[in-house]
Coordinates of C-alpha atoms in Angstrom, one line a residue:
Chain A
M1195 CA 0.0 0.0 0.0
K1196 CA 1.3 3.4 -0.9
K1197 CA 2.4 5.6 1.9
I1198 CA 1.1 9.2 2.1
V1199 CA 2.4 11.6 4.8
T1200 CA 0.5 14.8 5.3
I1201 CA 2.2 17.7 7.2
G1202 CA 0.2 20.6 8.5
G1203 CA -2.1 22.2 11.0
G1204 CA -5.5 23.6 10.5
T1205 CA -8.7 23.1 8.6
G1206 CA -7.1 22.5 5.2
H1207 CA -5.2 19.6 6.7
Y1208 CA -8.4 18.1 8.1
A1209 CA -10.2 18.5 4.8
L1210 CA -7.5 16.6 3.0
L1211 CA -7.6 13.8 5.6
R1212 CA -11.3 13.5 5.4
G1213 CA -11.0 13.0 1.6
L1214 CA -8.0 10.7 1.7
K1215 CA -9.3 8.3 4.3
N1216 CA -11.7 6.9 1.7
Y1217 CA -8.8 5.6 -0.4
D1218 CA -6.7 2.4 -0.1
V1219 CA -3.6 4.2 1.2
D1220 CA -1.4 4.1 4.2
L1221 CA -2.0 7.5 5.8
T1222 CA 0.2 9.4 8.4
A1223 CA -0.8 12.9 9.5
I1224 CA 2.1 14.8 11.1
V1225 CA 0.8 17.8 13.1
S1226 CA 2.2 20.9 14.7
V1227 CA 1.9 20.9 18.5
F1228 CA 2.8 24.5 19.2
D1229 CA -0.7 26.1 19.3
D1230 CA -1.3 28.1 22.5
G1231 CA -4.8 29.6 22.1
G1232 CA -8.2 28.7 23.7
S1233 CA -8.7 25.4 25.5
T1234 CA -5.4 24.1 24.0
G1235 CA -3.5 27.1 25.5
K1236 CA -5.0 26.6 28.9
L1237 CA -4.1 23.0 29.0
R1238 CA -0.6 23.8 27.9
T1239 CA -0.2 26.5 30.6
E1240 CA -1.8 24.4 33.4
F1241 CA -0.4 21.0 32.6
G1242 CA 2.6 21.7 30.3
M1243 CA 1.2 19.3 27.8
L1244 CA 1.7 19.4 24.0
A1245 CA -1.0 21.3 22.2
P1246 CA -3.8 18.8 21.7
G1247 CA -6.0 20.8 19.4
D1248 CA -4.7 19.9 15.9
I1249 CA -4.1 16.3 17.0
R1250 CA -7.7 16.1 18.1
N1251 CA -9.0 17.5 14.8
C1252 CA -6.9 15.1 12.7
L1253 CA -8.0 12.1 14.8
V1254 CA -11.7 13.1 14.2
A1255 CA -11.0 13.7 10.5
L1256 CA -9.6 10.2 10.2
S1257 CA -12.3 8.4 12.4
H1258 CA -14.0 6.2 10.1
E1259 CA -17.0 4.1 11.2
A1260 CA -20.5 5.4 11.3
D1261 CA -21.3 3.7 14.6
I1262 CA -18.8 5.9 16.4
M1263 CA -20.0 9.2 15.1
E1264 CA -21.2 10.0 18.6
L1265 CA -17.6 9.5 19.8
A1266 CA -16.3 11.9 17.1
A1267 CA -19.0 14.4 18.2
L1268 CA -17.8 14.0 21.8
F1269 CA -14.2 14.8 20.8
E1270 CA -15.5 18.0 19.1
Y1271 CA -17.7 19.0 22.0
R1272 CA -16.9 22.3 23.7
Y1273 CA -18.1 23.3 27.3
D1274 CA -19.2 26.7 28.3
E1275 CA -17.4 29.1 30.6
S1276 CA -18.1 27.2 33.7
L1277 CA -15.8 24.5 32.4
E1278 CA -13.4 27.2 31.0
S1279 CA -14.7 26.6 27.5
H1280 CA -12.6 23.4 27.3
N1281 CA -12.9 21.1 24.4
L1282 CA -13.8 17.6 25.5
G1283 CA -11.4 16.0 23.0
N1284 CA -8.6 18.0 24.5
L1285 CA -9.6 16.8 28.0
I1286 CA -9.7 13.2 26.8
L1287 CA -6.2 13.6 25.4
K1288 CA -5.0 15.1 28.7
A1289 CA -6.5 12.1 30.6
L1290 CA -5.0 9.6 28.1
Q1291 CA -1.6 11.3 28.5
D1292 CA -1.7 10.7 32.2
I1293 CA -2.9 7.1 31.8
K1294 CA -0.4 6.3 29.1
G1295 CA 2.5 8.3 30.3
D1296 CA 3.1 10.5 27.3
M1297 CA 1.4 12.2 24.4
A1298 CA 2.5 9.7 21.8
G1299 CA 0.8 7.0 23.8
A1300 CA -2.2 9.1 24.3
I1301 CA -2.6 9.7 20.6
K1302 CA -2.3 5.9 19.9
A1303 CA -5.0 5.2 22.5
A1304 CA -7.3 7.9 21.2
A1305 CA -6.7 6.6 17.6
K1306 CA -7.8 3.1 18.8
I1307 CA -10.9 4.4 20.5
L1308 CA -11.9 6.4 17.5
R1309 CA -10.9 3.5 15.2
I1310 CA -9.1 5.9 12.8
K1311 CA -7.8 5.2 9.4
G1312 CA -4.0 5.7 9.5
R1313 CA -2.0 7.4 12.1
V1314 CA -1.6 10.8 13.7
L1315 CA 1.8 11.8 14.9
P1316 CA 3.1 14.9 16.7
V1317 CA 5.8 16.6 14.8
S1318 CA 7.7 16.8 18.1
V1319 CA 7.2 15.7 21.6
D1320 CA 9.1 18.7 23.0
P1321 CA 6.8 21.4 24.4
S1322 CA 8.1 24.6 22.7
H1323 CA 6.8 28.0 21.8
L1324 CA 6.5 29.8 18.6
R1325 CA 8.2 33.2 18.1
A1326 CA 8.3 35.5 15.1
R1327 CA 9.5 38.9 14.0
T1328 CA 7.8 41.2 11.5
D1329 CA 9.2 43.5 8.9
S1330 CA 8.6 46.4 11.2
G1331 CA 10.7 44.7 13.8
R1332 CA 7.9 43.6 16.2
L1333 CA 8.5 40.4 18.2
L1334 CA 5.5 38.0 18.2
R1335 CA 5.6 35.8 21.3
S1336 CA 3.0 33.0 20.8
Q1337 CA 1.3 31.0 18.1
V1338 CA -1.8 33.2 18.6
E1339 CA 0.2 36.3 18.0
V1340 CA 2.0 34.8 15.0
S1341 CA -1.3 33.7 13.5
Y1342 CA -3.0 37.1 14.2
P1343 CA -0.2 39.7 14.3
D1344 CA -2.9 42.3 14.9
H1345 CA -1.1 45.2 13.3
P1346 CA -3.2 48.4 12.7
D1347 CA -3.1 48.1 8.9
G1348 CA -3.0 44.2 8.9
K1349 CA -0.4 44.3 6.1
E1350 CA 2.7 43.7 8.2
R1351 CA 4.8 40.8 6.9
I1352 CA 6.5 38.1 9.0
T1353 CA 10.2 37.8 8.2
E1354 CA 11.5 35.4 10.8
V1355 CA 9.9 32.5 12.7
W1356 CA 11.5 30.2 15.3
L1357 CA 10.8 27.9 18.2
E1358 CA 11.9 28.5 21.8
P1359 CA 13.3 26.3 23.2
K1360 CA 14.6 24.2 20.3
A1361 CA 12.3 21.2 19.5
H1362 CA 13.4 17.9 18.0
I1363 CA 11.5 15.9 15.5
H1364 CA 9.5 12.9 16.9
G1365 CA 11.2 9.7 15.9
A1366 CA 8.1 8.1 14.4
S1367 CA 7.5 11.3 12.4
A1368 CA 11.0 11.3 11.0
M1369 CA 10.6 7.7 10.0
A1370 CA 7.3 8.3 8.3
V1371 CA 8.8 11.2 6.3
R1372 CA 11.8 9.1 5.2
E1373 CA 9.6 6.1 4.2
A1374 CA 6.8 8.0 2.4
D1375 CA 5.9 7.6 -1.2
L1376 CA 4.2 11.0 -1.2
I1377 CA 4.5 13.9 1.2
V1378 CA 1.8 16.6 1.1
I1379 CA 2.4 19.9 2.8
C1380 CA -1.1 21.1 3.6
P1381 CA -2.8 24.4 3.5
G1382 CA -3.2 26.2 6.8
C1383 CA -2.0 29.3 8.7
L1384 CA 1.4 29.6 7.0
Y1385 CA 3.6 30.9 9.9
G1386 CA 1.3 29.8 12.7
S1387 CA 0.5 26.2 11.8
V1388 CA 2.4 25.0 8.6
V1389 CA 5.9 26.4 8.9
P1390 CA 6.3 25.4 12.6
N1391 CA 6.6 21.8 11.3
F1392 CA 9.7 22.7 9.5
L1393 CA 11.3 24.6 12.4
V1394 CA 11.7 21.3 14.3
A1395 CA 15.3 20.1 14.3
G1396 CA 15.6 17.1 12.0
M1397 CA 12.6 17.7 9.8
A1398 CA 14.7 19.3 6.9
E1399 CA 17.1 16.4 7.0
A1400 CA 14.2 13.8 7.0
L1401 CA 12.7 15.6 4.0
K1402 CA 16.0 15.6 2.2
K1403 CA 16.6 11.9 2.8
S1404 CA 13.1 11.0 1.7
A1405 CA 12.6 9.7 -1.9
A1406 CA 9.0 10.7 -1.7
R1407 CA 7.3 12.9 -4.2
K1408 CA 6.6 16.2 -2.5
A1409 CA 3.5 18.2 -3.1
Y1410 CA 2.3 21.5 -1.6
V1411 CA -1.4 22.4 -1.4
C1412 CA -1.7 26.2 -1.4
N1413 CA -4.1 28.2 0.8
L1414 CA -7.4 29.6 -0.6
V1415 CA -7.1 32.9 1.2
T1416 CA -4.6 35.2 2.7
K1417 CA -4.7 36.7 6.1
Q1418 CA -2.6 38.9 8.4
G1419 CA 1.0 37.9 7.9
T1420 CA 0.5 36.8 4.4
Y1421 CA -1.4 39.8 3.1
G1422 CA -1.4 40.0 -0.6
F1423 CA 0.3 36.6 -1.1
A1424 CA -0.3 34.8 -4.4
V1425 CA 0.4 31.1 -5.0
K1426 CA 4.0 31.9 -5.9
D1427 CA 4.6 33.7 -2.6
F1428 CA 3.3 30.8 -0.6
V1429 CA 5.5 28.4 -2.5
R1430 CA 8.5 30.6 -2.0
E1431 CA 8.0 30.6 1.8
I1432 CA 7.4 26.9 2.0
A1433 CA 10.6 26.3 0.0
R1434 CA 12.5 28.7 2.2
F1435 CA 11.5 27.1 5.5
S1436 CA 11.3 23.4 4.5
G1437 CA 14.1 23.3 2.0
V1438 CA 11.7 21.5 -0.3
Q1439 CA 11.0 22.6 -3.9
P1440 CA 7.6 20.9 -4.4
D1441 CA 7.3 18.5 -7.3
A1442 CA 3.6 19.5 -7.5
V1443 CA 1.8 22.6 -6.4
I1444 CA -2.0 22.2 -6.1
F1445 CA -3.8 25.4 -6.0
N1446 CA -7.4 26.7 -6.4
T1447 CA -8.5 28.6 -9.5
L1448 CA -12.2 29.3 -8.5
R1449 CA -12.8 32.9 -7.2
P1450 CA -15.3 33.1 -4.3
S1451 CA -18.5 35.0 -4.7
Q1452 CA -18.2 38.8 -4.4
D1453 CA -19.9 39.0 -1.0
V1454 CA -17.5 36.5 0.4
V1455 CA -14.6 38.4 -1.1
D1456 CA -15.9 41.6 0.4
K1457 CA -16.4 39.9 3.8
Y1458 CA -12.9 38.5 3.8
N1459 CA -11.4 41.8 2.6
S1460 CA -13.1 43.6 5.6
E1461 CA -11.0 41.3 7.8
V1462 CA -7.7 42.1 5.9
S1463 CA -8.0 38.8 4.2
G1464 CA -8.2 38.1 0.5
F1465 CA -8.4 35.6 -2.3
V1466 CA -5.0 33.9 -3.2
E1467 CA -4.4 34.9 -6.8
P1468 CA -3.4 31.9 -9.0
D1469 CA -0.2 33.6 -10.0
I1470 CA 2.3 30.7 -10.5
S1471 CA 5.1 32.6 -12.2
G1472 CA 8.5 31.1 -11.5
L1473 CA 7.2 27.6 -11.0
E1474 CA 8.9 24.9 -13.2
D1475 CA 7.0 23.3 -16.0
G1476 CA 4.6 20.5 -14.9
V1477 CA 4.6 21.5 -11.3
A1478 CA 1.5 23.7 -11.2
R1479 CA -1.8 21.9 -10.9
G1480 CA -4.7 24.3 -10.7
A1481 CA -8.3 23.2 -10.1
E1482 CA -11.6 24.5 -8.8
L1483 CA -11.0 23.4 -5.2
L1484 CA -12.9 26.2 -3.4
K1485 CA -16.2 25.5 -1.7
E1486 CA -18.2 28.1 0.2
H1487 CA -19.9 27.1 3.4
D1488 CA -22.2 28.6 6.0
L1489 CA -20.5 28.3 9.4
G1490 CA -22.9 29.4 12.0
G1491 CA -24.3 32.3 9.9
K1492 CA -20.8 33.2 8.6
R1493 CA -19.7 32.6 5.0
V1494 CA -16.4 30.8 4.8
V1495 CA -14.3 29.1 2.1
R1496 CA -12.9 25.7 2.5
H1497 CA -11.1 23.1 0.3
D1498 CA -13.4 20.5 -1.2
P1499 CA -12.2 17.3 0.5
E1500 CA -13.1 14.9 -2.3
R1501 CA -11.6 16.9 -5.2
L1502 CA -8.5 17.7 -3.2
A1503 CA -8.0 14.1 -2.2
R1504 CA -8.4 12.9 -5.8
M1505 CA -5.8 15.4 -7.0
V1506 CA -3.4 14.1 -4.4
M1507 CA -4.1 10.5 -5.3
D1508 CA -3.4 11.3 -8.9
L1509 CA 0.2 12.2 -7.8
L1510 CA 0.9 8.6 -6.6
Chain B
M683 CA -33.9 -14.5 28.0
K684 CA -34.7 -13.9 31.6
K685 CA -35.0 -10.3 32.7
I686 CA -33.0 -9.2 35.8
V687 CA -33.5 -5.7 37.1
T688 CA -31.0 -4.4 39.7
I689 CA -31.9 -1.4 41.8
G690 CA -29.2 0.5 43.8
G691 CA -26.4 2.9 44.0
G692 CA -22.8 2.4 45.1
T693 CA -20.0 -0.2 44.9
G694 CA -22.2 -3.2 45.9
H695 CA -24.4 -2.5 42.8
Y696 CA -21.3 -2.3 40.5
A697 CA -19.9 -5.6 42.0
L698 CA -23.2 -7.4 41.2
L699 CA -23.3 -6.0 37.7
R700 CA -19.7 -7.0 37.0
G701 CA -20.6 -10.5 38.0
L702 CA -24.0 -10.7 36.2
K703 CA -22.7 -9.4 32.8
N704 CA -21.0 -12.7 32.2
Y705 CA -24.4 -14.6 32.2
D706 CA -26.9 -15.0 29.4
V707 CA -29.5 -12.7 30.9
D708 CA -31.3 -9.5 30.0
L709 CA -29.9 -6.9 32.5
T710 CA -31.3 -3.6 33.5
A711 CA -29.6 -1.5 36.2
I712 CA -31.8 1.2 37.7
V713 CA -29.7 3.8 39.6
S714 CA -30.3 6.6 42.0
V715 CA -29.6 10.1 40.5
F716 CA -29.7 12.2 43.7
D717 CA -26.0 12.2 44.7
D718 CA -24.6 15.6 45.2
G719 CA -21.0 15.2 46.3
G720 CA -17.7 15.8 44.5
S721 CA -17.6 16.1 40.8
T722 CA -21.2 15.0 40.5
G723 CA -22.3 17.6 42.9
K724 CA -20.5 20.4 41.1
L725 CA -22.0 19.4 37.8
R726 CA -25.5 19.3 39.4
T727 CA -25.0 22.7 40.9
E728 CA -23.5 24.3 37.8
F729 CA -25.6 22.7 35.1
G730 CA -28.6 21.3 37.0
M731 CA -28.0 17.9 35.5
L732 CA -29.0 14.6 37.0
A733 CA -26.2 13.1 39.2
P734 CA -24.0 11.2 36.7
G735 CA -21.7 9.4 39.2
D736 CA -23.7 6.2 39.8
I737 CA -24.8 6.0 36.1
R738 CA -21.2 6.3 35.1
N739 CA -20.0 3.5 37.4
C740 CA -22.8 1.2 36.3
L741 CA -22.0 1.8 32.6
V742 CA -18.3 1.0 33.3
A743 CA -19.3 -2.1 35.3
L744 CA -21.3 -3.4 32.3
S745 CA -18.8 -2.5 29.6
H746 CA -17.8 -5.7 28.1
E747 CA -15.1 -5.9 25.5
A748 CA -11.5 -6.1 26.2
D749 CA -10.6 -3.7 23.3
I750 CA -12.4 -0.9 25.0
M751 CA -10.7 -1.2 28.4
E752 CA -9.1 2.2 27.6
L753 CA -12.4 3.7 27.1
A754 CA -13.6 2.3 30.5
A755 CA -10.4 3.7 32.1
L756 CA -11.2 7.1 30.6
F757 CA -14.7 7.1 32.1
E758 CA -13.1 6.5 35.5
Y759 CA -10.3 9.1 35.1
R760 CA -10.3 11.9 37.6
Y761 CA -8.5 15.3 37.0
D762 CA -6.7 17.2 39.7
E763 CA -7.8 20.5 41.3
S764 CA -7.0 22.6 38.2
L765 CA -9.9 20.9 36.5
E766 CA -11.9 21.0 39.8
S767 CA -11.2 17.3 40.4
H768 CA -13.9 16.4 37.8
N769 CA -14.3 12.9 36.7
L770 CA -14.0 12.5 32.9
G771 CA -16.9 10.1 32.7
N772 CA -19.1 12.7 34.3
L773 CA -17.9 15.3 31.9
I774 CA -18.6 13.0 29.0
L775 CA -22.1 12.4 30.2
K776 CA -22.6 16.1 30.6
A777 CA -21.5 16.6 26.9
L778 CA -23.7 13.8 25.7
Q779 CA -26.6 15.3 27.6
D780 CA -26.1 18.5 25.6
I781 CA -25.7 16.7 22.4
K782 CA -28.6 14.3 22.9
G783 CA -30.9 16.7 24.6
D784 CA -31.5 14.8 27.9
M785 CA -29.9 12.4 30.3
A786 CA -31.8 9.4 29.1
G787 CA -30.4 9.9 25.6
A788 CA -27.0 10.6 27.0
I789 CA -26.9 7.3 28.9
K790 CA -28.0 5.4 25.8
A791 CA -25.2 7.1 23.7
A792 CA -22.6 6.3 26.4
A793 CA -23.9 2.7 26.6
K794 CA -23.3 2.4 22.9
I795 CA -19.9 3.9 23.0
L796 CA -18.9 1.6 25.9
R797 CA -20.7 -1.4 24.2
I798 CA -22.3 -2.4 27.5
K799 CA -24.2 -5.6 28.3
G800 CA -27.7 -4.6 29.2
R801 CA -29.1 -1.2 30.0
V802 CA -28.6 1.5 32.6
L803 CA -31.6 3.6 33.5
P804 CA -32.0 6.6 35.8
V805 CA -34.7 5.9 38.5
S806 CA -36.1 9.3 37.6
V807 CA -35.3 12.1 35.2
D808 CA -36.4 14.8 37.8
P809 CA -33.6 16.6 39.4
S810 CA -34.4 16.4 43.1
H811 CA -32.6 16.5 46.4
L812 CA -32.4 14.1 49.3
R813 CA -33.5 15.2 52.7
A814 CA -33.6 13.2 56.0
R815 CA -34.3 13.6 59.7
T816 CA -32.5 11.8 62.5
D817 CA -33.8 10.5 65.8
S818 CA -32.4 13.5 67.5
G819 CA -34.4 15.8 65.2
R820 CA -31.6 17.0 63.0
L821 CA -32.5 17.8 59.4
L822 CA -30.0 16.5 56.8
R823 CA -30.2 18.5 53.6
S824 CA -28.2 16.6 51.0
Q825 CA -27.2 13.2 49.8
V826 CA -23.8 13.8 51.3
E827 CA -25.2 14.7 54.7
V828 CA -27.6 11.7 54.6
S829 CA -24.7 9.3 53.8
Y830 CA -22.4 10.9 56.4
P831 CA -24.6 12.4 59.1
D832 CA -21.5 13.4 60.9
H833 CA -22.9 13.3 64.4
P834 CA -20.3 13.4 67.3
D835 CA -20.9 9.8 68.4
G836 CA -21.8 8.5 64.9
K837 CA -24.6 6.5 66.4
E838 CA -27.5 8.7 65.4
R839 CA -30.3 6.9 63.5
I840 CA -32.1 8.2 60.5
T841 CA -35.9 8.1 60.9
E842 CA -37.3 9.9 57.9
V843 CA -36.0 10.3 54.3
W844 CA -37.7 12.1 51.4
L845 CA -37.1 13.9 48.1
E846 CA -37.5 17.7 47.5
P847 CA -39.2 18.4 45.2
K848 CA -41.1 15.2 44.5
A849 CA -39.6 13.0 41.7
H850 CA -41.5 10.7 39.4
I851 CA -40.3 7.3 38.2
H852 CA -38.7 7.3 34.7
G853 CA -41.1 5.5 32.3
A854 CA -38.5 3.0 31.1
S855 CA -37.6 2.1 34.7
A856 CA -41.2 1.5 35.6
M857 CA -41.6 -0.8 32.6
A858 CA -38.4 -2.7 33.4
V859 CA -39.6 -3.3 37.0
R860 CA -43.0 -4.4 35.8
E861 CA -41.6 -6.8 33.2
A862 CA -38.8 -8.3 35.2
D863 CA -38.4 -11.9 36.2
L864 CA -36.1 -11.1 39.0
I865 CA -35.6 -7.8 40.9
V866 CA -32.5 -7.4 43.0
I867 CA -32.2 -4.6 45.5
C868 CA -28.5 -4.1 45.9
P869 CA -26.2 -3.3 48.8
G870 CA -25.1 0.3 49.1
C871 CA -25.4 3.3 51.4
L872 CA -28.9 2.5 52.8
Y873 CA -30.5 5.9 53.2
G874 CA -28.1 7.8 50.8
S875 CA -28.1 5.5 47.7
V876 CA -30.6 2.5 48.0
V877 CA -33.7 3.9 49.7
P878 CA -33.8 7.0 47.4
N879 CA -34.9 4.7 44.6
F880 CA -38.0 3.9 46.6
L881 CA -38.8 7.5 47.3
V882 CA -39.6 8.2 43.7
A883 CA -43.3 8.4 43.0
G884 CA -44.5 5.3 41.1
M885 CA -41.7 2.9 42.2
A886 CA -43.8 1.3 45.0
E887 CA -46.7 0.8 42.5
A888 CA -44.4 -0.7 39.8
L889 CA -42.9 -3.1 42.4
K890 CA -46.4 -4.1 43.5
K891 CA -47.5 -4.8 39.9
S892 CA -44.4 -6.7 39.1
A893 CA -44.7 -10.5 39.2
A894 CA -40.9 -10.7 39.5
R895 CA -39.2 -12.6 42.3
K896 CA -37.7 -10.0 44.6
A897 CA -34.3 -10.4 46.3
Y898 CA -32.4 -8.1 48.6
V899 CA -28.6 -8.3 48.9
C900 CA -27.6 -7.0 52.3
N901 CA -24.6 -4.7 53.1
L902 CA -21.4 -6.1 54.5
V903 CA -20.7 -3.3 56.9
T904 CA -22.6 -0.6 58.8
K905 CA -21.8 3.1 58.8
Q906 CA -23.2 6.3 60.3
G907 CA -26.9 6.2 60.0
T908 CA -27.0 2.4 60.2
Y909 CA -24.8 2.0 63.2
G910 CA -25.3 -1.4 64.9
F911 CA -27.6 -2.7 62.1
A912 CA -27.8 -6.5 61.6
V913 CA -29.2 -8.2 58.5
K914 CA -32.7 -8.1 60.0
D915 CA -32.5 -4.4 60.5
F916 CA -31.5 -3.7 56.9
V917 CA -34.4 -6.0 55.7
R918 CA -36.8 -4.1 57.9
E919 CA -35.8 -0.7 56.5
I920 CA -35.9 -2.0 52.9
A921 CA -39.4 -3.4 53.4
R922 CA -40.5 -0.2 55.1
F923 CA -39.5 2.1 52.2
S924 CA -40.0 -0.2 49.2
G925 CA -43.2 -2.0 50.4
V926 CA -41.4 -5.2 49.3
Q927 CA -41.0 -8.2 51.6
P928 CA -38.1 -9.9 49.8
D929 CA -38.5 -13.5 48.6
A930 CA -34.8 -13.9 49.2
V931 CA -32.3 -12.2 51.4
I932 CA -28.7 -12.8 50.4
F933 CA -26.2 -11.9 53.1
N934 CA -22.6 -12.5 54.0
T935 CA -21.5 -14.8 56.8
L936 CA -17.7 -14.3 56.6
R937 CA -16.3 -12.1 59.3
P938 CA -13.5 -9.8 58.1
S939 CA -10.0 -10.0 59.6
Q940 CA -9.6 -8.4 63.0
D941 CA -7.4 -5.5 61.7
V942 CA -10.1 -4.6 59.1
V943 CA -12.8 -4.8 61.8
D944 CA -10.7 -2.5 64.0
K945 CA -10.1 -0.1 61.1
Y946 CA -13.8 0.1 60.3
N947 CA -14.7 0.4 64.0
S948 CA -12.5 3.4 64.3
E949 CA -14.6 5.0 61.6
V950 CA -17.9 4.2 63.5
S951 CA -18.5 1.4 61.0
G952 CA -18.8 -2.3 61.7
F953 CA -19.5 -5.8 60.5
V954 CA -23.1 -6.6 59.7
E955 CA -24.0 -9.4 62.0
P956 CA -25.8 -12.3 60.2
D957 CA -28.8 -12.0 62.5
I958 CA -31.8 -13.1 60.5
S959 CA -34.4 -13.4 63.2
G960 CA -37.9 -12.6 62.0
L961 CA -37.3 -13.7 58.3
E962 CA -39.7 -16.3 57.0
D963 CA -38.5 -19.8 56.3
G964 CA -36.6 -20.2 53.0
V965 CA -35.9 -16.5 52.6
A966 CA -32.4 -16.2 54.2
R967 CA -29.5 -17.2 52.0
G968 CA -26.2 -16.8 53.7
A969 CA -22.8 -17.3 52.1
E970 CA -19.2 -16.2 52.4
L971 CA -19.5 -13.2 50.1
L972 CA -17.0 -10.9 51.7
K973 CA -13.6 -10.1 50.0
E974 CA -10.9 -7.9 51.5
H975 CA -9.1 -5.5 49.1
D976 CA -6.3 -3.1 49.2
L977 CA -7.6 0.2 47.9
G978 CA -4.7 2.6 47.6
G979 CA -3.1 1.4 50.8
K980 CA -6.5 1.2 52.6
R981 CA -8.0 -2.1 53.5
V982 CA -11.6 -2.3 52.4
V983 CA -14.3 -5.1 52.2
R984 CA -16.3 -5.7 49.0
H985 CA -18.8 -8.2 47.7
D986 CA -17.2 -11.0 45.6
P987 CA -18.8 -10.3 42.2
E988 CA -18.6 -13.9 40.9
R989 CA -20.1 -15.5 44.0
L990 CA -22.8 -12.9 44.4
A991 CA -23.8 -13.1 40.8
R992 CA -24.0 -16.9 41.0
M993 CA -26.3 -16.7 44.0
V994 CA -28.5 -14.2 42.2
M995 CA -28.6 -16.5 39.1
D996 CA -29.7 -19.4 41.3
L997 CA -32.8 -17.4 42.1
L998 CA -34.0 -17.5 38.5

């Protein structure tokens, strides 16, 4: 069975996993564990655990059988303020970490309970914090700040990103990268969720040693920190931090409806223009991957899981 | 398949269920939902939910398959103070109650997740509080106070017990009682966990209408509120509150070791003497049911699940 390794953090990663789990492939999702917002952040602060949020979402995305839908819904459940708005899946991972002794064991146990297709691995088991610097010299001190730099004009660029203290790649993740047939770098918050995977010591080396085909799936929209980025800009940054020149760049060509564009623009966010200048011949793979959704009354854009998964499968 | 209904609350109930789940019988556990201590009490106070503690323990006792032992361990997991010492199973039941809309639906969903043998039913879906009065006229205002009257000499007797406000029997529980072949009233804190089941409006009537054989399994030890009780005293109180004269009274005849007796005595607790005077011929069924355990360095006595279950099966 062909081995696909996905690397990421965020909704784009989960969308790809939801699509890929329906194929006959050996799936490994490698996720960033440096988030520090919300329920995840509280658990990190109070218990010093690895960020469980992305792990939880990947586990749920890969959970497979209809009869455990209730279990998946439980992992997604969020309490109100009286339980500090904790997410139940995070609390379950915290309990499993205590029972099993470490986060790697906790993820395995949760994967068994949720009967997931494939595996979810933390990119590192070292609790570490994300830092960044902007082009105006501001220091950003957390994953939340890196993801939402919160500059008055929202157009500040991020020039440096690093981890404090240094984190080392998780052994199982390094092995998965080295043995993969296809590695997919997923869409997601570029500096807050995707790039952190490449900041882990040992990741660049594992990628270099891997004979896998390497693909990058580009974001649909920009945000603070990537304001004005086109496909080529995302590819440049991915290459800069990962050392990987993707063999394939999958990007969306479908423009969202004008009211969605207006709404995103009002939040200093915009459509990623399909400008692929500079990419080598045969690398660019554009398709209509964008889907609009209603998320609790708010219009959002997401990757189409089926289409995206099929394009990824075509690379094998 | 023969239908066994167990009624109770507390460790004696769970022991019986753990034993009975290995037989080819249709099991229904009816549990008291008026606890108000610890994690359960906090969830009742904060969210007005039914007490999940006993329900959770019965669900775990009936969970069957080895491959979900981790799930059962999760339901039992208790956090430290930073998460208010909550029990994870209680938090899961709280989340399922929100997802499913009510506690009855939550229990069904949890039962499915834990793949339990049989069913667990709340005796009532009305959130209500336990009250009692002692022979010295003291009013006890909660399940915790009723279970631990905390009188200086520990020898005070409880004379009255009631629910405020009135609670009505859960429809499914009434039906289970009426259709049972055998009803087992379980050991447990007499006034705090067992008797409350009979205080629910409609339970006495359901018991009277039931053609089931009725058995009572007597406690191993006394405590505050039942100080000095022998088997005959427990039977008298059960008959008084339930209106049931048991067809069979199962009681323990094995005296615990002297150091365990001494330890219990120091906590105003003592061995239940096998005095069965007043019981009709053929009703009393004594056996060596007591087992001593080490519970985190503390010596405790518990019912032997296998022996107790076999004696109950013999009644069918």
